[in-house]
PDB file of C-alpha atoms in Angstrom:
ATOM      1  CA  MET J   1     107.472 108.994  75.216  1.00  0.00           C
ATOM      2  CA  SER J   2     105.507 107.279  72.469  1.00  0.00           C
ATOM      3  CA  LYS J   3     101.971 106.035  72.979  1.00  0.00           C
ATOM      4  CA  ASN J   4     103.162 102.449  72.889  1.00  0.00           C
ATOM      5  CA  SER J   5     106.069 102.893  75.270  1.00  0.00           C
ATOM      6  CA  SER J   6     107.016  99.780  77.156  1.00  0.00           C
ATOM      7  CA  LEU J   7     105.738  98.762  80.552  1.00  0.00           C
ATOM      8  CA  SER J   8     109.261  98.665  81.907  1.00  0.00           C
ATOM      9  CA  SER J   9     109.874 102.343  81.199  1.00  0.00           C
ATOM     10  CA  ASN J  10     106.630 103.254  82.936  1.00  0.00           C
ATOM     11  CA  THR J  11     107.563 101.129  85.897  1.00  0.00           C
ATOM     12  CA  GLY J  12     110.935 102.850  86.142  1.00  0.00           C
ATOM     13  CA  PHE J  13     109.301 106.232  86.173  1.00  0.00           C
ATOM     14  CA  SER J  14     106.857 105.022  88.811  1.00  0.00           C
ATOM     15  CA  LEU J  15     109.771 104.091  91.066  1.00  0.00           C
ATOM     16  CA  LYS J  16     111.082 107.626  90.722  1.00  0.00           C
ATOM     17  CA  LEU J  17     107.667 108.960  91.729  1.00  0.00           C
ATOM     18  CA  GLN J  18     107.536 106.636  94.734  1.00  0.00           C
ATOM     19  CA  LEU J  19     110.953 107.927  95.791  1.00  0.00           C
ATOM     20  CA  LEU J  20     109.666 111.455  95.295  1.00  0.00           C
ATOM     21  CA  ALA J  21     106.694 110.797  97.571  1.00  0.00           C
ATOM     22  CA  LEU J  22     108.922 109.261 100.261  1.00  0.00           C
ATOM     23  CA  LEU J  23     111.354 112.123 100.001  1.00  0.00           C
ATOM     24  CA  ALA J  24     108.515 114.615 100.354  1.00  0.00           C
ATOM     25  CA  VAL J  25     107.611 113.191 103.769  1.00  0.00           C
ATOM     26  CA  VAL J  26     111.175 113.696 104.964  1.00  0.00           C
ATOM     27  CA  LEU J  27     111.300 117.188 103.493  1.00  0.00           C
ATOM     28  CA  LEU J  28     108.011 118.182 105.088  1.00  0.00           C
ATOM     29  CA  LEU J  29     109.437 117.199 108.463  1.00  0.00           C
ATOM     30  CA  GLY J  30     112.535 119.202 107.618  1.00  0.00           C
ATOM     31  CA  ILE J  31     110.425 122.306 107.019  1.00  0.00           C
ATOM     32  CA  PHE J  32     109.137 122.147 110.575  1.00  0.00           C
ATOM     33  CA  PHE J  33     112.374 121.057 112.226  1.00  0.00           C
ATOM     34  CA  ALA J  34     114.872 122.915 110.085  1.00  0.00           C
ATOM     35  CA  ILE J  35     118.341 123.538 111.502  1.00  0.00           C
ATOM     36  CA  PRO J  36     119.575 127.100 110.893  1.00  0.00           C
ATOM     37  CA  SER J  37     122.130 127.267 108.093  1.00  0.00           C
ATOM     38  CA  GLN J  38     125.773 127.805 108.997  1.00  0.00           C
ATOM     39  CA  SER J  39     126.542 129.347 105.611  1.00  0.00           C
ATOM     40  CA  SER J  40     128.818 132.358 105.430  1.00  0.00           C
ATOM     41  CA  SER J  41     127.360 135.824 104.961  1.00  0.00           C
ATOM     42  CA  SER J  42     128.458 135.836 101.315  1.00  0.00           C
ATOM     43  CA  ASP J  43     126.701 132.508 100.717  1.00  0.00           C
ATOM     44  CA  LYS J  44     123.537 133.846 102.336  1.00  0.00           C
ATOM     45  CA  SER J  45     123.697 136.884 100.076  1.00  0.00           C
ATOM     46  CA  ILE J  46     123.837 134.675  96.991  1.00  0.00           C
ATOM     47  CA  ILE J  47     120.893 132.587  98.190  1.00  0.00           C
ATOM     48  CA  ASN J  48     118.813 135.618  99.066  1.00  0.00           C
ATOM     49  CA  GLU J  49     119.432 137.280  95.731  1.00  0.00           C
ATOM     50  CA  THR J  50     118.633 134.177  93.708  1.00  0.00           C
ATOM     51  CA  LYS J  51     115.776 132.660  95.664  1.00  0.00           C
ATOM     52  CA  TYR J  52     113.988 129.859  93.820  1.00  0.00           C
ATOM     53  CA  ALA J  53     112.288 128.099  96.725  1.00  0.00           C
ATOM     54  CA  LEU J  54     108.747 128.848  97.850  1.00  0.00           C
ATOM     55  CA  GLU J  55     108.596 130.212 101.390  1.00  0.00           C
ATOM     56  CA  ASP J  56     104.899 129.376 101.624  1.00  0.00           C
ATOM     57  CA  THR J  57     102.436 127.618  99.323  1.00  0.00           C
ATOM     58  CA  THR J  58      99.382 129.330 100.846  1.00  0.00           C
ATOM     59  CA  GLY J  59      97.473 131.311  98.258  1.00  0.00           C
ATOM     60  CA  ILE J  60      99.141 129.738  95.213  1.00  0.00           C
ATOM     61  CA  THR J  61      96.562 129.318  92.462  1.00  0.00           C
ATOM     62  CA  LYS J  62      98.578 128.308  89.407  1.00  0.00           C
ATOM     63  CA  LEU J  63     101.825 126.542  88.572  1.00  0.00           C
ATOM     64  CA  VAL J  64     103.290 126.372  85.069  1.00  0.00           C
ATOM     65  CA  LEU J  65     105.894 123.673  84.383  1.00  0.00           C
ATOM     66  CA  GLY J  66     106.937 123.805  80.754  1.00  0.00           C
ATOM     67  CA  GLU J  67     103.859 123.043  78.662  1.00  0.00           C
ATOM     68  CA  GLN J  68     101.838 121.741  81.621  1.00  0.00           C
ATOM     69  CA  ILE J  69      99.593 123.990  83.710  1.00  0.00           C
ATOM     70  CA  LEU J  70      98.348 123.092  87.177  1.00  0.00           C
ATOM     71  CA  THR J  71      95.511 125.244  88.520  1.00  0.00           C
ATOM     72  CA  GLN J  72      93.643 125.258  91.785  1.00  0.00           C
ATOM     73  CA  SER J  73      90.072 124.052  91.349  1.00  0.00           C
ATOM     74  CA  THR J  74      87.482 126.805  91.773  1.00  0.00           C
ATOM     75  CA  ALA J  75      84.952 124.220  92.968  1.00  0.00           C
ATOM     76  CA  ASN J  76      87.259 122.675  95.600  1.00  0.00           C
ATOM     77  CA  SER J  77      90.335 124.588  96.763  1.00  0.00           C
ATOM     78  CA  SER J  78      91.961 121.371  98.008  1.00  0.00           C
ATOM     79  CA  GLN J  79      92.020 119.947  94.470  1.00  0.00           C
ATOM     80  CA  TRP J  80      94.355 120.803  91.602  1.00  0.00           C
ATOM     81  CA  LEU J  81      93.650 120.340  87.906  1.00  0.00           C
ATOM     82  CA  MET J  82      96.115 119.373  85.196  1.00  0.00           C
ATOM     83  CA  ASN J  83      95.552 121.455  82.048  1.00  0.00           C
ATOM     84  CA  ASN J  84      91.901 121.762  83.145  1.00  0.00           C
ATOM     85  CA  GLU J  85      91.441 118.120  82.126  1.00  0.00           C
ATOM     86  CA  PHE J  86      91.597 116.030  85.312  1.00  0.00           C
ATOM     87  CA  VAL J  87      92.162 116.177  89.063  1.00  0.00           C
ATOM     88  CA  VAL J  88      95.788 115.766  90.149  1.00  0.00           C
ATOM     89  CA  ASP J  89      96.727 113.057  92.645  1.00  0.00           C
ATOM     90  CA  GLU J  90      96.908 114.648  96.123  1.00  0.00           C
ATOM     91  CA  GLU J  91     100.159 112.896  97.059  1.00  0.00           C
ATOM     92  CA  MET J  92     101.859 114.100  93.894  1.00  0.00           C
ATOM     93  CA  ILE J  93     101.005 117.774  94.351  1.00  0.00           C
ATOM     94  CA  ALA J  94     101.942 117.612  98.058  1.00  0.00           C
ATOM     95  CA  SER J  95     105.311 116.086  97.105  1.00  0.00           C
ATOM     96  CA  LEU J  96     105.924 118.802  94.553  1.00  0.00           C
ATOM     97  CA  TRP J  97     105.194 121.604  97.036  1.00  0.00           C
ATOM     98  CA  ALA J  98     107.505 120.006  99.610  1.00  0.00           C
ATOM     99  CA  ILE J  99     110.382 119.897  97.137  1.00  0.00           C
ATOM    100  CA  MET J 100     109.802 123.436  95.886  1.00  0.00           C
ATOM    101  CA  GLN J 101     110.006 124.695  99.467  1.00  0.00           C
ATOM    102  CA  ARG J 102     113.461 123.171  99.995  1.00  0.00           C
ATOM    103  CA  ILE J 103     115.326 124.159  96.833  1.00  0.00           C
ATOM    104  CA  GLU J 104     118.567 125.967  97.651  1.00  0.00           C
ATOM    105  CA  VAL J 105     121.349 127.562  95.647  1.00  0.00           C
ATOM    106  CA  LYS J 106     124.630 125.666  95.803  1.00  0.00           C
ATOM    107  CA  LYS J 107     126.886 128.026  93.855  1.00  0.00           C
ATOM    108  CA  PRO J 108     127.016 130.338  90.838  1.00  0.00           C
ATOM    109  CA  VAL J 109     127.993 128.720  87.565  1.00  0.00           C
ATOM    110  CA  SER J 110     131.724 128.871  86.852  1.00  0.00           C
ATOM    111  CA  GLU J 111     132.753 131.073  83.952  1.00  0.00           C
ATOM    112  CA  SER J 112     134.467 128.146  82.231  1.00  0.00           C
ATOM    113  CA  ILE J 113     131.162 126.323  81.645  1.00  0.00           C
ATOM    114  CA  LYS J 114     128.723 129.238  81.700  1.00  0.00           C
ATOM    115  CA  ASP J 115     128.141 129.271  77.935  1.00  0.00           C
ATOM    116  CA  ASP J 116     127.585 125.490  77.902  1.00  0.00           C
ATOM    117  CA  VAL J 117     125.080 125.711  80.763  1.00  0.00           C
ATOM    118  CA  ILE J 118     123.159 128.538  79.085  1.00  0.00           C
ATOM    119  CA  ASN J 119     123.036 126.416  75.931  1.00  0.00           C
ATOM    120  CA  SER J 120     121.598 123.559  78.028  1.00  0.00           C
ATOM    121  CA  PHE J 121     118.666 125.803  78.931  1.00  0.00           C
ATOM    122  CA  LEU J 122     117.882 125.891  75.205  1.00  0.00           C
ATOM    123  CA  LEU J 123     118.270 122.125  74.838  1.00  0.00           C
ATOM    124  CA  ASN J 124     116.451 120.783  77.908  1.00  0.00           C
ATOM    125  CA  GLY J 125     115.283 123.798  79.903  1.00  0.00           C
ATOM    126  CA  ILE J 126     111.855 123.897  81.575  1.00  0.00           C
ATOM    127  CA  ASN J 127     110.048 127.119  82.458  1.00  0.00           C
ATOM    128  CA  VAL J 128     108.753 127.368  86.039  1.00  0.00           C
ATOM    129  CA  GLU J 129     106.119 129.993  86.835  1.00  0.00           C
ATOM    130  CA  VAL J 130     104.202 130.315  90.096  1.00  0.00           C
ATOM    131  CA  PHE J 131     101.156 132.546  90.594  1.00  0.00           C
ATOM    132  CA  LYS J 132      99.102 133.801  93.504  1.00  0.00           C
ATOM    133  CA  GLY J 133      96.004 135.011  91.731  1.00  0.00           C
ATOM    134  CA  GLU J 134      97.238 137.303  88.959  1.00  0.00           C
ATOM    135  CA  ASN J 135     100.535 137.962  90.762  1.00  0.00           C
ATOM    136  CA  GLN J 136     103.496 136.019  89.401  1.00  0.00           C
ATOM    137  CA  ILE J 137     105.772 135.229  92.366  1.00  0.00           C
ATOM    138  CA  ARG J 138     108.336 132.978  90.642  1.00  0.00           C
ATOM    139  CA  ASN J 139     109.614 132.878  87.079  1.00  0.00           C
ATOM    140  CA  TYR J 140     112.733 130.914  86.192  1.00  0.00           C
ATOM    141  CA  LYS J 141     114.104 128.061  84.104  1.00  0.00           C
ATOM    142  CA  VAL J 142     115.756 124.820  85.157  1.00  0.00           C
ATOM    143  CA  CYS J 143     118.043 122.547  83.142  1.00  0.00           C
ATOM    144  CA  THR J 144     120.574 119.798  83.622  1.00  0.00           C
ATOM    145  CA  HIS J 145     124.203 119.945  82.524  1.00  0.00           C
ATOM    146  CA  GLU J 146     126.653 117.106  83.151  1.00  0.00           C
ATOM    147  CA  GLY J 147     124.499 115.652  85.916  1.00  0.00           C
ATOM    148  CA  GLU J 148     123.885 118.894  87.771  1.00  0.00           C
ATOM    149  CA  THR J 149     120.705 120.987  87.948  1.00  0.00           C
ATOM    150  CA  TYR J 150     120.895 124.697  87.142  1.00  0.00           C
ATOM    151  CA  ALA J 151     118.328 127.461  87.460  1.00  0.00           C
ATOM    152  CA  MET J 152     118.219 130.935  85.978  1.00  0.00           C
ATOM    153  CA  LEU J 153     115.732 133.712  86.635  1.00  0.00           C
ATOM    154  CA  ALA J 154     113.752 135.054  83.692  1.00  0.00           C
ATOM    155  CA  GLU J 155     115.551 137.883  81.876  1.00  0.00           C
ATOM    156  CA  SER J 156     118.801 136.880  83.649  1.00  0.00           C
ATOM    157  CA  THR J 157     122.042 135.567  82.173  1.00  0.00           C
ATOM    158  CA  SER J 158     123.446 134.241  85.473  1.00  0.00           C
ATOM    159  CA  PRO J 159     122.710 130.550  86.118  1.00  0.00           C
ATOM    160  CA  TYR J 160     123.099 128.986  89.550  1.00  0.00           C
ATOM    161  CA  SER J 161     123.512 125.377  90.584  1.00  0.00           C
ATOM    162  CA  ILE J 162     120.529 124.345  92.736  1.00  0.00           C
ATOM    163  CA  TYR J 163     119.927 121.327  94.949  1.00  0.00           C
ATOM    164  CA  ILE J 164     118.001 119.930  97.901  1.00  0.00           C
ATOM    165  CA  PRO J 165     120.356 119.687 100.898  1.00  0.00           C
ATOM    166  CA  GLY J 166     121.138 116.108 101.850  1.00  0.00           C
ATOM    167  CA  TYR J 167     119.749 114.523  98.688  1.00  0.00           C
ATOM    168  CA  TYR J 168     120.957 113.763  95.181  1.00  0.00           C
ATOM    169  CA  LEU J 169     117.905 114.576  93.125  1.00  0.00           C
ATOM    170  CA  GLN J 170     117.577 115.848  89.563  1.00  0.00           C
ATOM    171  CA  ILE J 171     115.156 118.693  90.221  1.00  0.00           C
ATOM    172  CA  ARG J 172     114.737 119.344  86.523  1.00  0.00           C
ATOM    173  CA  ASP J 173     113.394 115.796  86.030  1.00  0.00           C
ATOM    174  CA  ILE J 174     110.792 116.357  88.754  1.00  0.00           C
ATOM    175  CA  PHE J 175     109.480 119.358  86.813  1.00  0.00           C
ATOM    176  CA  ASP J 176     109.350 117.344  83.579  1.00  0.00           C
ATOM    177  CA  ILE J 177     105.753 116.264  84.020  1.00  0.00           C
ATOM    178  CA  ARG J 178     104.044 113.478  82.102  1.00  0.00           C
ATOM    179  CA  PRO J 179     100.402 114.432  82.732  1.00  0.00           C
ATOM    180  CA  TYR J 180      98.994 110.903  82.884  1.00  0.00           C
ATOM    181  CA  GLU J 181     101.359 110.067  85.775  1.00  0.00           C
ATOM    182  CA  TRP J 182      99.711 112.783  87.872  1.00  0.00           C
ATOM    183  CA  GLN J 183      96.103 111.690  87.597  1.00  0.00           C
ATOM    184  CA  ASP J 184      94.175 110.747  90.686  1.00  0.00           C
ATOM    185  CA  ARG J 185      94.505 106.951  91.006  1.00  0.00           C
ATOM    186  CA  THR J 186      91.462 106.395  93.241  1.00  0.00           C
ATOM    187  CA  LEU J 187      89.379 103.563  91.781  1.00  0.00           C
ATOM    188  CA  LEU J 188      86.850 102.871  94.542  1.00  0.00           C
ATOM    189  CA  ALA J 189      86.047 104.804  97.714  1.00  0.00           C
ATOM    190  CA  THR J 190      83.500 104.595 100.499  1.00  0.00           C
ATOM    191  CA  THR J 191      83.072 105.247 104.232  1.00  0.00           C
ATOM    192  CA  PRO J 192      81.352 103.335 107.051  1.00  0.00           C
ATOM    193  CA  ASN J 193      78.571 105.945 107.060  1.00  0.00           C
ATOM    194  CA  THR J 194      77.935 105.956 103.307  1.00  0.00           C
ATOM    195  CA  PHE J 195      78.449 102.306 102.306  1.00  0.00           C
ATOM    196  CA  ARG J 196      75.380 100.574 100.853  1.00  0.00           C
ATOM    197  CA  SER J 197      76.593  97.433  99.081  1.00  0.00           C
ATOM    198  CA  LEU J 198      79.538  95.773  97.364  1.00  0.00           C
ATOM    199  CA  SER J 199      79.229  93.143  94.631  1.00  0.00           C
ATOM    200  CA  VAL J 200      82.215  91.026  93.650  1.00  0.00           C
ATOM    201  CA  SER J 201      81.745  88.959  90.512  1.00  0.00           C
ATOM    202  CA  TYR J 202      84.064  86.317  89.074  1.00  0.00           C
ATOM    203  CA  PRO J 203      83.163  85.706  85.398  1.00  0.00           C
ATOM    204  CA  GLN J 204      85.075  82.405  85.296  1.00  0.00           C
ATOM    205  CA  ASN J 205      83.786  81.252  88.682  1.00  0.00           C
ATOM    206  CA  GLN J 206      80.298  82.645  89.221  1.00  0.00           C
ATOM    207  CA  GLU J 207      79.596  80.266  92.110  1.00  0.00           C
ATOM    208  CA  GLU J 208      82.095  82.214  94.217  1.00  0.00           C
ATOM    209  CA  SER J 209      80.629  85.640  93.412  1.00  0.00           C
ATOM    210  CA  PHE J 210      78.971  87.484  96.287  1.00  0.00           C
ATOM    211  CA  THR J 211      77.353  90.729  97.432  1.00  0.00           C
ATOM    212  CA  VAL J 212      77.767  92.428 100.797  1.00  0.00           C
ATOM    213  CA  ASP J 213      74.767  94.519 101.918  1.00  0.00           C
ATOM    214  CA  PHE J 214      74.430  96.928 104.818  1.00  0.00           C
ATOM    215  CA  THR J 215      71.073  96.253 106.454  1.00  0.00           C
ATOM    216  CA  GLY J 216      71.028  99.326 108.664  1.00  0.00           C
ATOM    217  CA  LYS J 217      72.430  97.465 111.640  1.00  0.00           C
ATOM    218  CA  THR J 218      74.956  95.016 110.325  1.00  0.00           C
ATOM    219  CA  PHE J 219      76.475  93.540 107.145  1.00  0.00           C
ATOM    220  CA  LYS J 220      75.202  90.445 105.389  1.00  0.00           C
ATOM    221  CA  ILE J 221      76.189  88.421 102.341  1.00  0.00           C
ATOM    222  CA  ARG J 222      73.196  87.722 100.148  1.00  0.00           C
ATOM    223  CA  GLU J 223      74.422  84.347  98.965  1.00  0.00           C
ATOM    224  CA  LEU J 224      75.094  82.967 102.466  1.00  0.00           C
ATOM    225  CA  ALA J 225      72.487  82.098 105.080  1.00  0.00           C
ATOM    226  CA  GLU J 226      75.165  82.676 107.708  1.00  0.00           C
ATOM    227  CA  ALA J 227      78.367  84.601 107.129  1.00  0.00           C
ATOM    228  CA  ASP J 228      81.362  85.291 109.324  1.00  0.00           C
ATOM    229  CA  THR J 229      80.728  88.945 110.244  1.00  0.00           C
ATOM    230  CA  ASN J 230      84.230  89.331 111.680  1.00  0.00           C
ATOM    231  CA  ARG J 231      85.722  88.560 108.267  1.00  0.00           C
ATOM    232  CA  ILE J 232      83.335  91.060 106.643  1.00  0.00           C
ATOM    233  CA  TYR J 233      84.392  93.763 109.104  1.00  0.00           C
ATOM    234  CA  GLU J 234      88.046  92.986 108.345  1.00  0.00           C
ATOM    235  CA  TYR J 235      87.415  93.074 104.593  1.00  0.00           C
ATOM    236  CA  LEU J 236      85.391  96.249 104.009  1.00  0.00           C
ATOM    237  CA  PRO J 237      87.869  98.851 105.389  1.00  0.00           C
ATOM    238  CA  TYR J 238      90.143  98.138 102.402  1.00  0.00           C
ATOM    239  CA  PHE J 239      87.491  99.803 100.225  1.00  0.00           C
ATOM    240  CA  SER J 240      87.775 103.155 101.957  1.00  0.00           C
ATOM    241  CA  GLN J 241      90.159 103.961  99.106  1.00  0.00           C
ATOM    242  CA  VAL J 242      91.207 101.433  96.493  1.00  0.00           C
ATOM    243  CA  MET J 243      93.954 102.938  94.343  1.00  0.00           C
ATOM    244  CA  GLY J 244      95.835 101.920  91.228  1.00  0.00           C
ATOM    245  CA  GLU J 245      99.632 101.880  91.363  1.00  0.00           C
ATOM    246  CA  GLN J 246     100.298 103.869  88.202  1.00  0.00           C
ATOM    247  CA  TYR J 247      98.872 104.793  84.824  1.00  0.00           C
ATOM    248  CA  VAL J 248     100.425 102.831  81.972  1.00  0.00           C
ATOM    249  CA  LYS J 249     100.714 104.096  78.413  1.00  0.00           C
ATOM    250  CA  ASN J 250     100.616 100.940  76.312  1.00  0.00           C
ATOM    251  CA  ASP J 251      97.905 100.987  73.655  1.00  0.00           C
ATOM    252  CA  ASN J 252      98.558  97.435  72.454  1.00  0.00           C
ATOM    253  CA  LEU J 253      98.172  95.986  75.940  1.00  0.00           C
ATOM    254  CA  GLN J 254      95.110  98.099  76.646  1.00  0.00           C
ATOM    255  CA  ASP J 255      93.434  96.951  73.417  1.00  0.00           C
ATOM    256  CA  SER J 256      94.240  93.300  74.132  1.00  0.00           C
ATOM    257  CA  LEU J 257      92.671  93.485  77.606  1.00  0.00           C
ATOM    258  CA  LYS J 258      89.463  94.891  76.128  1.00  0.00           C
ATOM    259  CA  ASN J 259      89.101  91.658  74.160  1.00  0.00           C
ATOM    260  CA  ILE J 260      89.309  89.320  77.160  1.00  0.00           C
ATOM    261  CA  SER J 261      87.188  88.813  80.236  1.00  0.00           C
ATOM    262  CA  PRO J 262      88.322  90.341  83.548  1.00  0.00           C
ATOM    263  CA  ILE J 263      89.127  87.985  86.387  1.00  0.00           C
ATOM    264  CA  ALA J 264      86.944  90.040  88.757  1.00  0.00           C
ATOM    265  CA  ILE J 265      84.357  92.820  88.583  1.00  0.00           C
ATOM    266  CA  PHE J 266      83.615  95.072  91.569  1.00  0.00           C
ATOM    267  CA  SER J 267      80.508  97.221  91.906  1.00  0.00           C
ATOM    268  CA  LEU J 268      80.393  99.532  94.919  1.00  0.00           C
ATOM    269  CA  ASN J 269      77.235 101.405  95.937  1.00  0.00           C
ATOM    270  CA  ASP J 270      77.764 104.475  98.095  1.00  0.00           C
ATOM    271  CA  ILE J 271      75.028 106.961  99.029  1.00  0.00           C
ATOM    272  CA  ARG J 272      77.235 109.834  97.828  1.00  0.00           C
ATOM    273  CA  SER J 273      77.082 108.587  94.223  1.00  0.00           C
ATOM    274  CA  GLU J 274      74.027 108.122  92.025  1.00  0.00           C
ATOM    275  CA  GLU J 275      75.740 105.442  89.949  1.00  0.00           C
ATOM    276  CA  PRO J 276      77.705 102.430  91.272  1.00  0.00           C
ATOM    277  CA  GLN J 277      81.501 102.664  91.197  1.00  0.00           C
ATOM    278  CA  LYS J 278      82.866 100.003  88.845  1.00  0.00           C
ATOM    279  CA  LEU J 279      86.233  98.274  88.810  1.00  0.00           C
ATOM    280  CA  GLU J 280      87.443  95.456  86.532  1.00  0.00           C
ATOM    281  CA  ILE J 281      90.678  93.620  87.270  1.00  0.00           C
ATOM    282  CA  TYR J 282      92.676  91.802  84.585  1.00  0.00           C
ATOM    283  CA  THR J 283      95.831  89.718  84.533  1.00  0.00           C
ATOM    284  CA  ALA J 284      98.500  89.882  81.827  1.00  0.00           C
ATOM    285  CA  ARG J 285     102.253  89.312  81.691  1.00  0.00           C
ATOM    286  CA  GLY J 286     102.181  88.067  85.272  1.00  0.00           C
ATOM    287  CA  LYS J 287     100.770  91.362  86.564  1.00  0.00           C
ATOM    288  CA  TYR J 288      97.417  92.814  87.608  1.00  0.00           C
ATOM    289  CA  PHE J 289      95.851  95.624  85.578  1.00  0.00           C
ATOM    290  CA  VAL J 290      92.625  97.625  85.673  1.00  0.00           C
ATOM    291  CA  LEU J 291      90.777  99.506  82.957  1.00  0.00           C
ATOM    292  CA  PHE J 292      89.417 102.693  84.462  1.00  0.00           C
ATOM    293  CA  LYS J 293      87.732 105.540  82.577  1.00  0.00           C
ATOM    294  CA  ASN J 294      89.174 104.162  79.343  1.00  0.00           C
ATOM    295  CA  GLN J 295      92.713 104.175  80.741  1.00  0.00           C
ATOM    296  CA  LEU J 296      95.072 101.419  81.843  1.00  0.00           C
ATOM    297  CA  LEU J 297      96.540 101.190  85.342  1.00  0.00           C
ATOM    298  CA  LEU J 298      98.884  98.758  87.029  1.00  0.00           C
ATOM    299  CA  PHE J 299      97.323  97.254  90.171  1.00  0.00           C
ATOM    300  CA  SER J 300      99.102  96.169  93.335  1.00  0.00           C
ATOM    301  CA  PRO J 301      99.408  92.358  93.660  1.00  0.00           C
ATOM    302  CA  GLN J 302      99.371  92.736  97.460  1.00  0.00           C
ATOM    303  CA  LEU J 303      96.073  94.625  97.348  1.00  0.00           C
ATOM    304  CA  ALA J 304      94.683  92.179  94.802  1.00  0.00           C
ATOM    305  CA  ASP J 305      95.382  89.285  97.191  1.00  0.00           C
ATOM    306  CA  ILE J 306      93.410  91.121  99.876  1.00  0.00           C
ATOM    307  CA  ILE J 307      90.308  92.170  97.949  1.00  0.00           C
ATOM    308  CA  LEU J 308      89.973  89.141  95.654  1.00  0.00           C
ATOM    309  CA  LYS J 309      88.041  87.187  98.253  1.00  0.00           C
ATOM    310  CA  THR J 310      85.431  84.604  97.315  1.00  0.00           C
ATOM    311  CA  LYS J 311      82.062  83.711  98.805  1.00  0.00           C
ATOM    312  CA  SER J 312      83.622  80.687 100.521  1.00  0.00           C
ATOM    313  CA  ASP J 313      86.082  82.949 102.373  1.00  0.00           C
ATOM    314  CA  PHE J 314      83.156  84.391 104.345  1.00  0.00           C
ATOM    315  CA  SER J 315      81.470  81.119 105.195  1.00  0.00           C
ATOM    316  CA  LYS J 316      80.972  80.672 108.888  1.00  0.00           C
ATOM    317  CA  SER J 317      83.321  78.069 110.325  1.00  0.00           C
ATOM    318  CA  GLU J 318      81.747  75.051 111.906  1.00  0.00           C
TER     319      GLU J 318
END
């Protein structure tokens, strides 16, 4: 994909990722409530001899998918790094593990198309390598041929059709990672025990800007002599984790947003961070966007409606 790829193509890929995340929940349940297979003994033999699925993800420290390398963080074992550049989104890595635990062999490739399938490994194949420490526990390739996913162990010449039972899913496409899609999308985060203050500024409507402070006992809005504390208590939980919907690769749009004023600026103070957490929200093409760490993200309109409150929204009713 080019740097200036369209928003629509990014959105389409995001929908695939959302489906992946939903599917992962179902698959995780399936791991715990799996029904024993009724396959014949010959089928079981094929599956056992050409096992691609992961029985257990415990102890895995590295995953290689084509040119992308995911490694377990040495500082925090619950975090994964993409190419040692950034932390991977937790939902994405959990979805990937769930899928890799449910891959099954459907059938060996038929002799009539074997040469064509092997050629497809050269055209669109992706290497998959899994490590536990220095021990490589999986090493195979995946490709697609005429709408079907095939896998072949390293040093083998015998491809097998693979699938996830009950689902039509191009497994090869899941392994075709675009790194920016896997970045952690957390923009703001706090907890009831660590929250200090939240400032919401509206550059085009400064009179409606406000700041919520925690006084040690309760929450107050600096700009209001009396505020509706119930509305404050309903509002703040949304900042436990404010996330972007997806990263967008569109340099022209990103550059144009840098030249205009955001519709809202958030500054969150949390005792766990020395510097305030900043978030700027923009509108363009009928959508909400944020610029975060010099990258562009699409922002949920539903969440925007919730957090884009004004000072007047917290005024105490007569």
